[in-house]
Amino acid sequence: MTTVLWTGCYTADRDGNGEGIGALTADDKGGLTHLGLAVTANSPSFLAVHPSQPVVYAVAEEGKMVRAFRRTGVAELEPFGEPWPAGEAACHVAVDPQGRFIVVTCWGDGQVILYELDDDGAITSRASAEAAVDPHRTDGDEPRPSRAHSSLMLPDGRILTTDLGHDLVRAWTYRPGEGLSSDHHVVLPKGSGPRHMARHSSGTVFVDTEYSIEVAAIRPGPQGILELADVIPASVNKAYDGDSAAEIALSPDGRFAYVGVRGSNRICVLQVGGDGRLAPMADVPSGGDRPRHHLVRDGWLYVAHEGSNDVVSFSLDPNTGLPDGPVSRVETGSPSALIPAVP
């Protein structure tokens, strides 16, 4: 059994070494094989895959746009329609599980943008959502920039987005033909910098914080309103100068969480209780430089290192959740995202 993984990257327009969307295979022994370039693209730093169509969506972080690509072979893609404008430093894209739309979040100017899709997965429209307001700002404070960074689709149809500039998690509802309508928001501690999210089977949403190197737990309260329940350190050790958190991912059984930390180049492993409560367990070296993104799949941890231009695999102990390795390593230019291809 092998799995194809699409790789996002940074290209020369953002001082990266990549050339576009790449492809890897991962076998059942953790072995990685680089299949080469799937399609040329400028800094496709984050990717998402349509749930039922052979379509991949990629932001162009420097180019301020998003584009669809259609799969034409095992590891080949071609442009599918024209690129659509996004915002400054568009850094994340996610797809509705029903394939109705994608959401792009923009680190540079804080925009959250919804693009509707047709039945084939092509982009058909664009609608910007309401701008964020800094809940921590008081009279006399210097304004802080809004920096939308990621989105997460919830089972009830709502959409969450993070704003690491304003320390917010924002909840939205989708209105066909209109875009996103603000539902409510959750305020995190000032300066924490909420970045990426993962939903636990208990209903708790875990948010890693780029600046404070913590994990916030957000749980549904009365009438489904999400509330901040806890904020704990991601690491059993301290955060070091120059550290910034990157991705958070959960094991398939929900017992463990994994947070990547750039700077000190480690993966923080946390234990998750059945009630969704977290406890830091251990830190392990990530196996390279600047672990920007990682993927947990089928008993393996795959880590994309933007700085050392490689992807490495680790086996995961099913009892302790701890990574062992690296088992395999492949070189690829400035990888920034690892997304499984739909079979």
CSV table of N, CA and C in Angstrom, one decimal, residues 94-185:
chain,number,residue,atom,x,y,z
A,94,ALA,N,-8.9,25.7,2.8
A,94,ALA,CA,-9.6,24.5,3.2
A,94,ALA,C,-10.9,24.3,2.4
A,95,VAL,N,-11.3,23.1,2.3
A,95,VAL,CA,-12.5,22.7,1.4
A,95,VAL,C,-13.6,22.3,2.3
A,96,ASP,N,-14.8,22.7,2.0
A,96,ASP,CA,-16.0,22.3,2.6
A,96,ASP,C,-16.2,20.8,2.3
A,97,PRO,N,-16.5,19.9,3.4
A,97,PRO,CA,-16.6,18.5,3.2
A,97,PRO,C,-17.7,18.1,2.1
A,98,GLN,N,-18.6,19.0,1.8
A,98,GLN,CA,-19.6,18.7,0.8
A,98,GLN,C,-19.2,19.2,-0.6
A,99,GLY,N,-18.0,19.9,-0.6
A,99,GLY,CA,-17.5,20.3,-1.9
A,99,GLY,C,-18.2,21.6,-2.5
A,100,ARG,N,-18.9,22.4,-1.6
A,100,ARG,CA,-19.6,23.5,-2.0
A,100,ARG,C,-18.7,24.8,-2.2
A,101,PHE,N,-17.7,24.8,-1.4
A,101,PHE,CA,-16.8,26.1,-1.4
A,101,PHE,C,-15.5,25.8,-0.8
A,102,ILE,N,-14.6,26.7,-1.0
A,102,ILE,CA,-13.3,26.7,-0.2
A,102,ILE,C,-13.2,28.0,0.5
A,103,VAL,N,-12.4,28.0,1.6
A,103,VAL,CA,-12.1,29.2,2.4
A,103,VAL,C,-10.6,29.5,2.4
A,104,VAL,N,-10.3,30.7,2.0
A,104,VAL,CA,-8.9,31.2,2.0
A,104,VAL,C,-8.7,32.2,3.1
A,105,THR,N,-7.6,32.0,3.9
A,105,THR,CA,-7.3,33.0,4.9
A,105,THR,C,-5.9,33.6,4.6
A,106,CYS,N,-5.8,34.9,4.9
A,106,CYS,CA,-4.7,35.8,4.4
A,106,CYS,C,-4.0,36.4,5.6
A,107,TRP,N,-2.7,36.0,5.8
A,107,TRP,CA,-1.9,36.5,6.9
A,107,TRP,C,-1.6,37.9,6.7
A,108,GLY,N,-1.4,38.4,5.5
A,108,GLY,CA,-0.9,39.8,5.3
A,108,GLY,C,-1.9,40.9,5.6
A,109,ASP,N,-3.2,40.7,5.3
A,109,ASP,CA,-4.2,41.7,5.5
A,109,ASP,C,-5.4,41.3,6.3
A,110,GLY,N,-5.4,40.0,6.8
A,110,GLY,CA,-6.5,39.5,7.7
A,110,GLY,C,-7.7,39.1,6.9
A,111,GLN,N,-7.7,39.1,5.6
A,111,GLN,CA,-9.0,38.8,4.9
A,111,GLN,C,-9.3,37.3,5.1
A,112,VAL,N,-10.6,37.0,5.2
A,112,VAL,CA,-11.2,35.7,5.1
A,112,VAL,C,-12.1,35.7,3.9
A,113,ILE,N,-11.8,34.8,2.9
A,113,ILE,CA,-12.5,34.8,1.7
A,113,ILE,C,-13.1,33.5,1.3
A,114,LEU,N,-14.4,33.5,1.0
A,114,LEU,CA,-15.1,32.2,0.5
A,114,LEU,C,-15.2,32.2,-1.0
A,115,TYR,N,-14.9,31.1,-1.6
A,115,TYR,CA,-15.1,30.9,-3.0
A,115,TYR,C,-16.0,29.7,-3.3
A,116,GLU,N,-17.1,30.0,-3.9
A,116,GLU,CA,-18.0,28.9,-4.2
A,116,GLU,C,-17.5,28.0,-5.4
A,117,LEU,N,-17.9,26.8,-5.4
A,117,LEU,CA,-17.5,25.8,-6.4
A,117,LEU,C,-18.7,25.2,-7.1
A,118,ASP,N,-18.4,24.8,-8.4
A,118,ASP,CA,-19.5,24.1,-9.1
A,118,ASP,C,-19.3,22.6,-8.9
A,119,ASP,N,-20.2,21.8,-9.5
A,119,ASP,CA,-20.2,20.4,-9.3
A,119,ASP,C,-18.9,19.7,-9.6
A,120,ASP,N,-18.1,20.3,-10.5
A,120,ASP,CA,-16.8,19.7,-11.0
A,120,ASP,C,-15.7,20.2,-10.1
A,121,GLY,N,-15.9,21.1,-9.2
A,121,GLY,CA,-14.9,21.6,-8.3
A,121,GLY,C,-14.2,22.9,-8.8
A,122,ALA,N,-14.8,23.5,-9.9
A,122,ALA,CA,-14.2,24.7,-10.4
A,122,ALA,C,-14.7,25.9,-9.5
A,123,ILE,N,-13.8,26.9,-9.4
A,123,ILE,CA,-14.2,28.1,-8.6
A,123,ILE,C,-15.1,29.0,-9.5
A,124,THR,N,-16.2,29.5,-8.8
A,124,THR,CA,-17.2,30.2,-9.6
A,124,THR,C,-17.5,31.6,-9.0
A,125,SER,N,-17.2,31.9,-7.8
A,125,SER,CA,-17.5,33.2,-7.2
A,125,SER,C,-16.6,33.4,-6.0
A,126,ARG,N,-16.5,34.7,-5.6
A,126,ARG,CA,-15.7,35.1,-4.5
A,126,ARG,C,-16.4,36.1,-3.6
A,127,ALA,N,-16.3,35.9,-2.3
A,127,ALA,CA,-16.9,36.9,-1.3
A,127,ALA,C,-16.1,37.0,-0.1
A,128,SER,N,-15.7,38.3,0.2
A,128,SER,CA,-14.9,38.6,1.4
A,128,SER,C,-15.8,38.7,2.6
A,129,ALA,N,-15.3,38.1,3.7
A,129,ALA,CA,-16.1,38.2,5.0
A,129,ALA,C,-15.8,39.4,5.7
A,130,GLU,N,-16.6,39.7,6.8
A,130,GLU,CA,-16.4,40.8,7.6
A,130,GLU,C,-15.1,40.9,8.3
A,131,ALA,N,-14.4,42.0,8.3
A,131,ALA,CA,-13.1,42.2,8.9
A,131,ALA,C,-13.2,42.0,10.4
A,132,ALA,N,-12.0,41.5,10.9
A,132,ALA,CA,-11.9,41.3,12.4
A,132,ALA,C,-11.7,42.6,13.1
A,133,VAL,N,-12.2,42.7,14.4
A,133,VAL,CA,-11.9,43.8,15.3
A,133,VAL,C,-11.1,43.3,16.5
A,134,ASP,N,-10.0,44.0,16.8
A,134,ASP,CA,-9.2,43.6,17.9
A,134,ASP,C,-9.9,43.7,19.2
A,135,PRO,N,-10.2,42.6,19.9
A,135,PRO,CA,-10.9,42.7,21.2
A,135,PRO,C,-10.0,43.2,22.3
A,136,HIS,N,-8.7,43.2,22.1
A,136,HIS,CA,-7.8,43.6,23.2
A,136,HIS,C,-7.4,45.1,23.1
A,137,ARG,N,-7.8,45.7,22.1
A,137,ARG,CA,-7.4,47.1,21.9
A,137,ARG,C,-8.2,48.1,22.8
A,138,THR,N,-7.5,49.0,23.5
A,138,THR,CA,-8.2,50.0,24.3
A,138,THR,C,-7.7,51.3,23.8
A,139,ASP,N,-8.4,52.4,24.3
A,139,ASP,CA,-8.0,53.7,23.8
A,139,ASP,C,-6.6,54.0,24.1
A,140,GLY,N,-5.9,54.5,23.1
A,140,GLY,CA,-4.5,54.8,23.2
A,140,GLY,C,-3.6,53.8,22.8
A,141,ASP,N,-4.1,52.5,22.6
A,141,ASP,CA,-3.2,51.4,22.1
A,141,ASP,C,-2.9,51.6,20.6
A,142,GLU,N,-1.7,51.2,20.2
A,142,GLU,CA,-1.4,51.2,18.8
A,142,GLU,C,-2.2,50.1,18.2
A,143,PRO,N,-2.7,50.3,17.0
A,143,PRO,CA,-3.5,49.2,16.3
A,143,PRO,C,-2.6,48.0,16.0
A,144,ARG,N,-3.1,46.8,16.1
A,144,ARG,CA,-2.4,45.6,15.7
A,144,ARG,C,-3.0,45.1,14.4
A,145,PRO,N,-2.2,44.6,13.5
A,145,PRO,CA,-2.8,44.1,12.2
A,145,PRO,C,-3.5,42.8,12.4
A,146,SER,N,-4.6,42.7,11.7
A,146,SER,CA,-5.4,41.4,11.6
A,146,SER,C,-4.6,40.5,10.7
A,147,ARG,N,-4.4,39.2,11.2
A,147,ARG,CA,-3.7,38.2,10.4
A,147,ARG,C,-4.4,36.9,10.5
A,148,ALA,N,-5.4,36.7,9.5
A,148,ALA,CA,-6.1,35.5,9.4
A,148,ALA,C,-5.1,34.4,9.0
A,149,HIS,N,-5.2,33.2,9.6
A,149,HIS,CA,-4.2,32.2,9.3
A,149,HIS,C,-4.7,30.8,8.9
A,150,SER,N,-5.9,30.4,9.3
A,150,SER,CA,-6.3,29.1,8.9
A,150,SER,C,-7.8,29.0,9.1
A,151,SER,N,-8.4,27.9,8.6
A,151,SER,CA,-9.8,27.6,8.8
A,151,SER,C,-10.0,26.2,9.1
A,152,LEU,N,-11.2,25.9,9.7
A,152,LEU,CA,-11.5,24.5,10.0
A,152,LEU,C,-13.0,24.3,9.9
A,153,MET,N,-13.5,23.3,9.2
A,153,MET,CA,-14.9,23.0,9.0
A,153,MET,C,-15.4,22.1,10.1
A,154,LEU,N,-16.5,22.5,10.7
A,154,LEU,CA,-17.1,21.8,11.8
A,154,LEU,C,-18.2,20.8,11.3
A,155,PRO,N,-18.5,19.7,12.0
A,155,PRO,CA,-19.5,18.8,11.5
A,155,PRO,C,-20.9,19.5,11.4
A,156,ASP,N,-21.2,20.5,12.2
A,156,ASP,CA,-22.5,21.2,12.1
A,156,ASP,C,-22.6,22.2,11.0
A,157,GLY,N,-21.6,22.3,10.2
A,157,GLY,CA,-21.6,23.2,9.0
A,157,GLY,C,-21.0,24.5,9.3
A,158,ARG,N,-20.7,24.9,10.5
A,158,ARG,CA,-20.0,26.1,10.8
A,158,ARG,C,-18.5,26.1,10.4
A,159,ILE,N,-17.9,27.2,10.2
A,159,ILE,CA,-16.5,27.3,9.9
A,159,ILE,C,-15.8,28.1,10.9
A,160,LEU,N,-14.7,27.7,11.4
A,160,LEU,CA,-13.8,28.4,12.3
A,160,LEU,C,-12.6,29.0,11.5
A,161,THR,N,-12.2,30.2,11.9
A,161,THR,CA,-11.0,30.8,11.4
A,161,THR,C,-10.2,31.4,12.5
A,162,THR,N,-8.9,31.3,12.4
A,162,THR,CA,-8.0,31.9,13.4
A,162,THR,C,-7.5,33.3,12.9
A,163,ASP,N,-7.3,34.2,13.9
A,163,ASP,CA,-6.6,35.5,13.6
A,163,ASP,C,-5.5,35.6,14.6
A,164,LEU,N,-4.3,35.4,14.2
A,164,LEU,CA,-3.2,35.4,15.1
A,164,LEU,C,-2.7,36.8,15.4
A,165,GLY,N,-3.2,37.8,14.6
A,165,GLY,CA,-2.9,39.2,15.0
A,165,GLY,C,-3.8,39.8,16.0
A,166,HIS,N,-5.0,39.3,16.0
A,166,HIS,CA,-6.0,39.8,17.0
A,166,HIS,C,-6.3,38.8,18.1
A,167,ASP,N,-5.7,37.7,18.1
A,167,ASP,CA,-5.9,36.6,19.1
A,167,ASP,C,-7.3,36.2,19.2
A,168,LEU,N,-7.8,35.8,18.0
A,168,LEU,CA,-9.3,35.4,17.9
A,168,LEU,C,-9.4,34.1,17.2
A,169,VAL,N,-10.4,33.4,17.6
A,169,VAL,CA,-11.0,32.3,16.8
A,169,VAL,C,-12.4,32.7,16.5
A,170,ARG,N,-12.7,32.8,15.2
A,170,ARG,CA,-14.0,33.4,14.7
A,170,ARG,C,-14.9,32.2,14.1
A,171,ALA,N,-16.1,32.2,14.5
A,171,ALA,CA,-17.1,31.2,14.0
A,171,ALA,C,-18.0,31.8,13.0
A,172,TRP,N,-18.2,31.1,11.8
A,172,TRP,CA,-19.0,31.6,10.7
A,172,TRP,C,-20.1,30.6,10.3
A,173,THR,N,-21.1,31.1,9.7
A,173,THR,CA,-22.1,30.2,9.0
A,173,THR,C,-22.0,30.6,7.5
A,174,TYR,N,-22.2,29.6,6.7
A,174,TYR,CA,-22.2,29.7,5.2
A,174,TYR,C,-23.6,30.1,4.7
A,175,ARG,N,-23.7,31.1,3.9
A,175,ARG,CA,-24.9,31.5,3.2
A,175,ARG,C,-24.7,31.4,1.7
A,176,PRO,N,-25.3,30.4,1.1
A,176,PRO,CA,-25.1,30.2,-0.3
A,176,PRO,C,-25.4,31.5,-1.1
A,177,GLY,N,-24.5,31.8,-2.0
A,177,GLY,CA,-24.6,33.0,-2.8
A,177,GLY,C,-24.2,34.3,-2.2
A,178,GLU,N,-24.0,34.2,-0.8
A,178,GLU,CA,-23.6,35.4,-0.1
A,178,GLU,C,-22.2,35.3,0.6
A,179,GLY,N,-21.8,34.1,0.9
A,179,GLY,CA,-20.5,34.0,1.6
A,179,GLY,C,-20.7,33.6,3.1
A,180,LEU,N,-19.8,34.2,3.9
A,180,LEU,CA,-19.7,33.9,5.3
A,180,LEU,C,-20.4,34.9,6.2
A,181,SER,N,-21.2,34.5,7.1
A,181,SER,CA,-21.9,35.4,8.0
A,181,SER,C,-21.3,35.1,9.4
A,182,SER,N,-20.9,36.2,10.1
A,182,SER,CA,-20.3,36.1,11.5
A,182,SER,C,-21.3,35.5,12.4
A,183,ASP,N,-20.9,34.5,13.2
A,183,ASP,CA,-21.7,33.8,14.2
A,183,ASP,C,-21.4,34.3,15.6
A,184,HIS,N,-20.1,34.0,16.0
A,184,HIS,CA,-19.6,34.5,17.3
A,184,HIS,C,-18.1,34.4,17.2
A,185,HIS,N,-17.4,34.8,18.3
A,185,HIS,CA,-15.9,34.6,18.3
A,185,HIS,C,-15.5,34.3,19.7
